XYZ file of C-alpha atoms in Angstrom:
365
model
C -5.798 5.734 18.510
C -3.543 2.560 18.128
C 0.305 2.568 18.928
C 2.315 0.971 16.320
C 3.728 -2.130 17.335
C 7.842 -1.836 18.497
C 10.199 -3.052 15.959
C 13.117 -2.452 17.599
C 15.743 -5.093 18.221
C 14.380 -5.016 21.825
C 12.079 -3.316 24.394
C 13.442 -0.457 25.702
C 14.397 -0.758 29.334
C 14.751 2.758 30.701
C 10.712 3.118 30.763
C 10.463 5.449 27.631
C 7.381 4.615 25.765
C 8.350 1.813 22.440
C 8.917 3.262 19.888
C 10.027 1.710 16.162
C 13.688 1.846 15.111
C 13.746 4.430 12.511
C 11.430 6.936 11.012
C 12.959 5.591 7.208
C 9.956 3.552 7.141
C 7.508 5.947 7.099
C 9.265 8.161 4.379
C 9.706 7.604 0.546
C 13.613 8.312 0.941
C 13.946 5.246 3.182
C 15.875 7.344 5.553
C 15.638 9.146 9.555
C 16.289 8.281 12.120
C 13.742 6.744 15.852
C 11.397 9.054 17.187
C 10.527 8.818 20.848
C 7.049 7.374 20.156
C 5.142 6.593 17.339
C 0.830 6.493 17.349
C -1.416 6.401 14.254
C -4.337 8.521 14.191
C -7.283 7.154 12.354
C -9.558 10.613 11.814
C -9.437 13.889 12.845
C -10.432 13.977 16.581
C -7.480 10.983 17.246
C -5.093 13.426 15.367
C -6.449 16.314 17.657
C -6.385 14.150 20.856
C -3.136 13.132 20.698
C -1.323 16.487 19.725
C -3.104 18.034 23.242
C -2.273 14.965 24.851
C 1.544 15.871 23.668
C 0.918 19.258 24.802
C 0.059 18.456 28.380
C 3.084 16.507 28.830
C 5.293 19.333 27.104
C 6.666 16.864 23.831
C 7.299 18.295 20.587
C 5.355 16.726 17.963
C 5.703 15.342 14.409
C 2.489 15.048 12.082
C 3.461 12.313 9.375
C 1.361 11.117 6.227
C 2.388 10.209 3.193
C 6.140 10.752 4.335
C 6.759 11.993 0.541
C 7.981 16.203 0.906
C 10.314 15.492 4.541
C 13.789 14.653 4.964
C 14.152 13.728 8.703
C 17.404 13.570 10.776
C 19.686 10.914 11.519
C 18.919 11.801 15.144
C 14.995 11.348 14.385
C 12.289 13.356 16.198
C 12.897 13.782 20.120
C 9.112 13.270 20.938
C 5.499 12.139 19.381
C 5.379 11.244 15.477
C 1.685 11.279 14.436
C 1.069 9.147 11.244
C -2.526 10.615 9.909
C -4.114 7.966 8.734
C -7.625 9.622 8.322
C -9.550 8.592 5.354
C -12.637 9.890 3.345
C -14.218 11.815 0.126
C -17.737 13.394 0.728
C -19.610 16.365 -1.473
C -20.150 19.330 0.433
C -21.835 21.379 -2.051
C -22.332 21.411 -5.591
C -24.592 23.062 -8.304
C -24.726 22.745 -11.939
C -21.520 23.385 -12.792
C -18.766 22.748 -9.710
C -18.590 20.303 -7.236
C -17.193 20.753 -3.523
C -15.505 17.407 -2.091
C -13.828 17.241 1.648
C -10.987 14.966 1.776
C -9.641 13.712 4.811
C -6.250 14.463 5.749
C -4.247 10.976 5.233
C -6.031 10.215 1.823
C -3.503 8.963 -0.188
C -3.209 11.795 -2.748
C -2.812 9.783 -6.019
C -6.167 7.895 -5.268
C -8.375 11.249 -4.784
C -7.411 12.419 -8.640
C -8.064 9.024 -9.517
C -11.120 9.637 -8.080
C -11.744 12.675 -9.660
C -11.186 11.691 -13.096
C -13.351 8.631 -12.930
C -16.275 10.667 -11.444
C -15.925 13.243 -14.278
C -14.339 16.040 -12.310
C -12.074 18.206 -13.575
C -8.893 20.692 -11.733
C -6.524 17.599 -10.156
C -5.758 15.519 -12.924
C -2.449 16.998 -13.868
C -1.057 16.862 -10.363
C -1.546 12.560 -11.359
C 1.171 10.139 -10.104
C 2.576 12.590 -6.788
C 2.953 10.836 -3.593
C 1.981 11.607 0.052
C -1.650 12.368 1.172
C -3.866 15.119 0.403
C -3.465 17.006 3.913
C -0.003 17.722 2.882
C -1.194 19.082 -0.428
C -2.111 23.066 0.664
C 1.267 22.963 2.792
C 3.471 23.532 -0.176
C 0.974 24.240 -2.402
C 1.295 21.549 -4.665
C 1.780 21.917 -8.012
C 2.714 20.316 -11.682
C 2.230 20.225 -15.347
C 0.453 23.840 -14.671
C -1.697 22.796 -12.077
C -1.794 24.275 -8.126
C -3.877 23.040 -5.739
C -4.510 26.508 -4.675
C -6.469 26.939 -7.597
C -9.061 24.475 -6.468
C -8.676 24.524 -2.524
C -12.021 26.223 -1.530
C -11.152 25.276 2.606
C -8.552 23.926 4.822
C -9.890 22.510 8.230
C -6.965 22.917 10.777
C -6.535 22.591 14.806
C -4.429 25.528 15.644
C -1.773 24.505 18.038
C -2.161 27.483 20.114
C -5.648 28.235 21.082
C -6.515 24.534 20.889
C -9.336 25.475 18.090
C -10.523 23.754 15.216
C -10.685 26.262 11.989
C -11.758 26.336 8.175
C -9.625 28.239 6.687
C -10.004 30.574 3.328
C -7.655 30.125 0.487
C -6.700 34.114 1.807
C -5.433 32.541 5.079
C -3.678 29.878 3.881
C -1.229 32.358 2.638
C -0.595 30.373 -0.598
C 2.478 31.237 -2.902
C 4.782 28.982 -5.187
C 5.518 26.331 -3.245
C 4.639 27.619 0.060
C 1.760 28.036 2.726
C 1.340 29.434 6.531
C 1.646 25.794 7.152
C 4.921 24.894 5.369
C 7.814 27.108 7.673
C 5.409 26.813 11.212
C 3.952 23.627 12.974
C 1.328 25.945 14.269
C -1.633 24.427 12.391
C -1.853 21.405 11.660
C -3.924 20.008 8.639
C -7.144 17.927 9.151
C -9.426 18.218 5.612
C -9.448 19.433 2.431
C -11.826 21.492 0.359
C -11.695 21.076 -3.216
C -13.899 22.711 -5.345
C -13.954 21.024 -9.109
C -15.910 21.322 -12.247
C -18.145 19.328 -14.038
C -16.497 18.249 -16.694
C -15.177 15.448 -18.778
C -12.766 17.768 -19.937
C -9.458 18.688 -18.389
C -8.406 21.895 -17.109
C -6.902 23.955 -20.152
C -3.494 22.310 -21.001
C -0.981 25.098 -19.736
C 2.518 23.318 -19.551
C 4.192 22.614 -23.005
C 5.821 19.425 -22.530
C 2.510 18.008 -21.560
C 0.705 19.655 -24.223
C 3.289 18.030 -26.640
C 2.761 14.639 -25.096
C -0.748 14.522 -25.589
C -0.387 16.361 -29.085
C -2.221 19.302 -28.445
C -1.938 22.722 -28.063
C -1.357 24.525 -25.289
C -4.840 26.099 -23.892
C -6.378 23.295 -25.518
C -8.466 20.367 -23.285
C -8.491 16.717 -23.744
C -10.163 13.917 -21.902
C -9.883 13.671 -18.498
C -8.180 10.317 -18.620
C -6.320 11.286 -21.510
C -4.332 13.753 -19.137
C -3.800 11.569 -16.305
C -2.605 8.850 -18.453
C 0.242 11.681 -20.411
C 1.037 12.878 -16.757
C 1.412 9.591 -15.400
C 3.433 8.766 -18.515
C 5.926 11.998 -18.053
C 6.184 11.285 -14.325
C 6.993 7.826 -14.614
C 9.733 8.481 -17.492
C 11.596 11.141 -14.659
C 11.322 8.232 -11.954
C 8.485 10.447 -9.861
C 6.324 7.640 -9.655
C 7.308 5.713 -6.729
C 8.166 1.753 -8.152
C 9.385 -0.228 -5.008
C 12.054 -1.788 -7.841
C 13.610 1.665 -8.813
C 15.827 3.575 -6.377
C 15.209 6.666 -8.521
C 11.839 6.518 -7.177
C 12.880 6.804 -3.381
C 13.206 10.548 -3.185
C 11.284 13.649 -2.192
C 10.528 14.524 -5.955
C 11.780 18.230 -6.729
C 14.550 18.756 -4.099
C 14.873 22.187 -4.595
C 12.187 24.851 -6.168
C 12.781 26.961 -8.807
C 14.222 30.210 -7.849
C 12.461 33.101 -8.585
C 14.672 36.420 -9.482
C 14.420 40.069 -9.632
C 15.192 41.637 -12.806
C 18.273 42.394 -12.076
C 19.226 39.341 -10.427
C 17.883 37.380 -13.273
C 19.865 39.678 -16.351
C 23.197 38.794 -13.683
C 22.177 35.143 -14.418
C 22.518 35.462 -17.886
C 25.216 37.472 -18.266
C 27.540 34.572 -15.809
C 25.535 32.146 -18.373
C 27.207 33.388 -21.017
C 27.713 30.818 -23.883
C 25.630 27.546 -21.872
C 22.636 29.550 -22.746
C 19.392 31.264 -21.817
C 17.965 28.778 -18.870
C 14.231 28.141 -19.569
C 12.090 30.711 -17.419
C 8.976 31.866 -16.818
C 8.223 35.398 -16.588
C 5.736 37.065 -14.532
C 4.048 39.939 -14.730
C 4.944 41.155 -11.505
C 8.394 41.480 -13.001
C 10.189 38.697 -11.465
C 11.258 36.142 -13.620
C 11.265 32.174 -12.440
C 14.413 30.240 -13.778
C 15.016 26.292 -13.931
C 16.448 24.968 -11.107
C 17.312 21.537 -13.233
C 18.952 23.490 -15.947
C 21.357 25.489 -13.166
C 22.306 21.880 -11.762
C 23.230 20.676 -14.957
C 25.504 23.367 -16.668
C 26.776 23.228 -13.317
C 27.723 19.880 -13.990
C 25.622 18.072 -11.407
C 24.300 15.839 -14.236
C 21.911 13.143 -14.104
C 23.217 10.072 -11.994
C 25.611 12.174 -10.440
C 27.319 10.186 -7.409
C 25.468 6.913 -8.255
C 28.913 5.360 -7.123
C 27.630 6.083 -3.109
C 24.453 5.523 -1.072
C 22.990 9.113 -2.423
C 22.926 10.344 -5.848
C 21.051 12.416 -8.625
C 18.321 10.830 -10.222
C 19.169 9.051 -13.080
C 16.413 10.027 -14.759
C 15.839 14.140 -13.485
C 18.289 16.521 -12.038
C 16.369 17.681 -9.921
C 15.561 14.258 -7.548
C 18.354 13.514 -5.402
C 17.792 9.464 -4.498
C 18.952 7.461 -1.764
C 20.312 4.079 -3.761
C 20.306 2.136 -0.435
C 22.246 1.734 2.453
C 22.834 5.891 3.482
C 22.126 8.115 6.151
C 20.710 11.944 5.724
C 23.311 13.367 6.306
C 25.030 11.581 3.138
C 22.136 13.176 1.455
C 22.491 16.850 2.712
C 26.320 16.496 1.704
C 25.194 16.130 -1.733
C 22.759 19.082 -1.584
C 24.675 21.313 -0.190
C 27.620 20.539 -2.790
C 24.521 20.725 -5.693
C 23.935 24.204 -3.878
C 27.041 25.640 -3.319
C 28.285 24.871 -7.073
C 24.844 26.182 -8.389
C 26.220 29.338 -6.679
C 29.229 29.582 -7.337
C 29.106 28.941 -11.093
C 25.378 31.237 -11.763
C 25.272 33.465 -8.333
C 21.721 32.188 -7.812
C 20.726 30.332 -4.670
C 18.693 27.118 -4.641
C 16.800 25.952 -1.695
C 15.110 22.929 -0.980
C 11.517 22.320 -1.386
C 10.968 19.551 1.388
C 10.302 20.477 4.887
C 13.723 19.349 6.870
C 12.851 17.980 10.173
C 15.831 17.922 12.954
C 18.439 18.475 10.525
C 19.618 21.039 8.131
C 21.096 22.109 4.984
């Protein structure tokens, strides 16, 4: 386990261990604030050993990957950041139809579908193009273009926090739902490898989402060539600025800022009645009875259009409503302002509560 070299303007005198400036490196918003030390983790025992080590001396700790799904305080993080840096795909099992790959923690995410598609595996490819690493996938259950990982996630290794164990978690405990995980509200566990279990196939996943299914010209349920979807999802990404591009500040953002909410019946027939004559917002019922509503289409007719603030350091996306983007030159809290004004007009014009989909880290909304 290697610390990361200081950065800051000068070593710190007071005998606190070095630590970098700012935590804004480390994230794709380009924003937070200095923890109190830094250390990269290469595998799974360094991750392990330093989070007891942390323990012993009583210091909260921060695990950090991919830095993609957090929006961390202008205060930073008052004790140990952990950047996983683990890497590693190996088969586990397999038989004549599936395939079961571990993935370390800090893979970067993007590069294990590419993976997967060139080796002729198919259940990843249309979650191509999202940041971060694929320990931070089963946390919030990530998911796009019709694809969860919870739909492929066979095992989750973890080292629970409390009785200093290593476990391999079923898809049952990981307590998956949209968006969410037993990992996602509680630091308790903390994410070491990755289970996927894919099939054999040079053939996507059938196509469920519509607007990819129109890209690639197909129907929906239909299946195209693995490549063939990654390429269309890469494509769509790219066009909303969730492809991070060093050169576009639309790209330096946490992706979806807030989820879709999901409403009760009634809830969801108030919604349309304060929609009145803006329209029916695209949903998705379930057959549960609860009904999942746009949360782009409530920014918009709420006027929180695209580009909206692009005159300050934080603003909407210019290309999707739902990205809020730091242009350069902010602070977090500039960018909680703005959510919290996207989320208290959302209410006050539709009734319906948004709430964000990154994990806030010393700092709230």
């Amino acid at each position: 386990m290697n610390s990361v070299p200081d950065v800051s303007a000068q070593a710190p005198t007071t005998g606190e261990p070095t630590s970098p400036r700012s935590l804004a490196a480390y994230t794709t918003l380009r924003l937070g604030g200095p923890p109190r030390r830094l250390l990269t983790a290469g595998d799974a025992a360094e991750t392990v050993q330093s989070i007891r080590e942390a323990a012993f001396d009583d210091q909260p700790v921060l695990i950090l990957a991919g830095g993609s799904n957090v929006v961390v305080g202008d205060a930073g993080f008052p004790g140990l950041v952990v950047l996983v840096r683990s890497r590693g795909v190996r088969t586990v099992a397999e038989d004549a139809e599936t395939v079961t790959v571990r993935v370390a923690a800090g893979e970067p995410w993007d590069d294990f579908v590419a993976y997967t598609v060139d080796a002729g595996l198919s259940g990843v490819e249309c979650l191509s193009g999202i940041p971060g690493s694929a320990g931070a996938t089963p946390i919030q259950n990530v998911g796009a273009y019709g694809q969860e990982v919870a739909e492929t996630i066979s095992a989750v290794e973890a080292y629970d926090r409390v009785t200093d164990e290593t476990l391999r978690l079923t898809p049952a405990d990981c307590g998956f739902a949209y968006r969410g995980s037993v990992f996602k509200h509680s630091d308790r566990r903390v994410v070491l490898s990755v289970d996927f279990r894919l099939v054999r196939s040079p053939l996507s996943s059938p196509v469920r989402y519509a607007e990819l299914a129109r890209a690639l010209g197909v129907a929906t349920g239909d299946r195209v060539p693995l490549a063939q979807a990654r390429t269309a999802v890469l494509a769509l990404r790219a066009g909303k600025g969730m492809v991070l591009d060093p050169a576009d500040p639309d790209t330096r953002s946490v992706g979806s800022f807030f989820t879709n909410p999901v409403l009760d019946a009634a809830a969801y027939e108030a919604l349309l009645a304060r929609a009145g004559a803006v329209g029916e917002p695209p949903a998705w019922p379930d057959p549960s009875g609860v009904v999942k509503v746009s949360a782009a289409w409530l920014i918009d007719r709420a006027g929180f259009t695209k580009g909206y603030g692009d005159r300050g350091p934080v603003a909407i996306s210019s290309k999707h409503t739902l990205a809020l983007t730091h242009r350069g030159g902010g602070t977090t809290a500039d960018l909680l302002a703005l959510a919290r004004e996207i989320r208290d007009g959302v209410h006050a014009r539709f009734g319906v509560t948004l709430h964000p989909e990154p994990v806030l880290v010393n700092c709230e909304l």
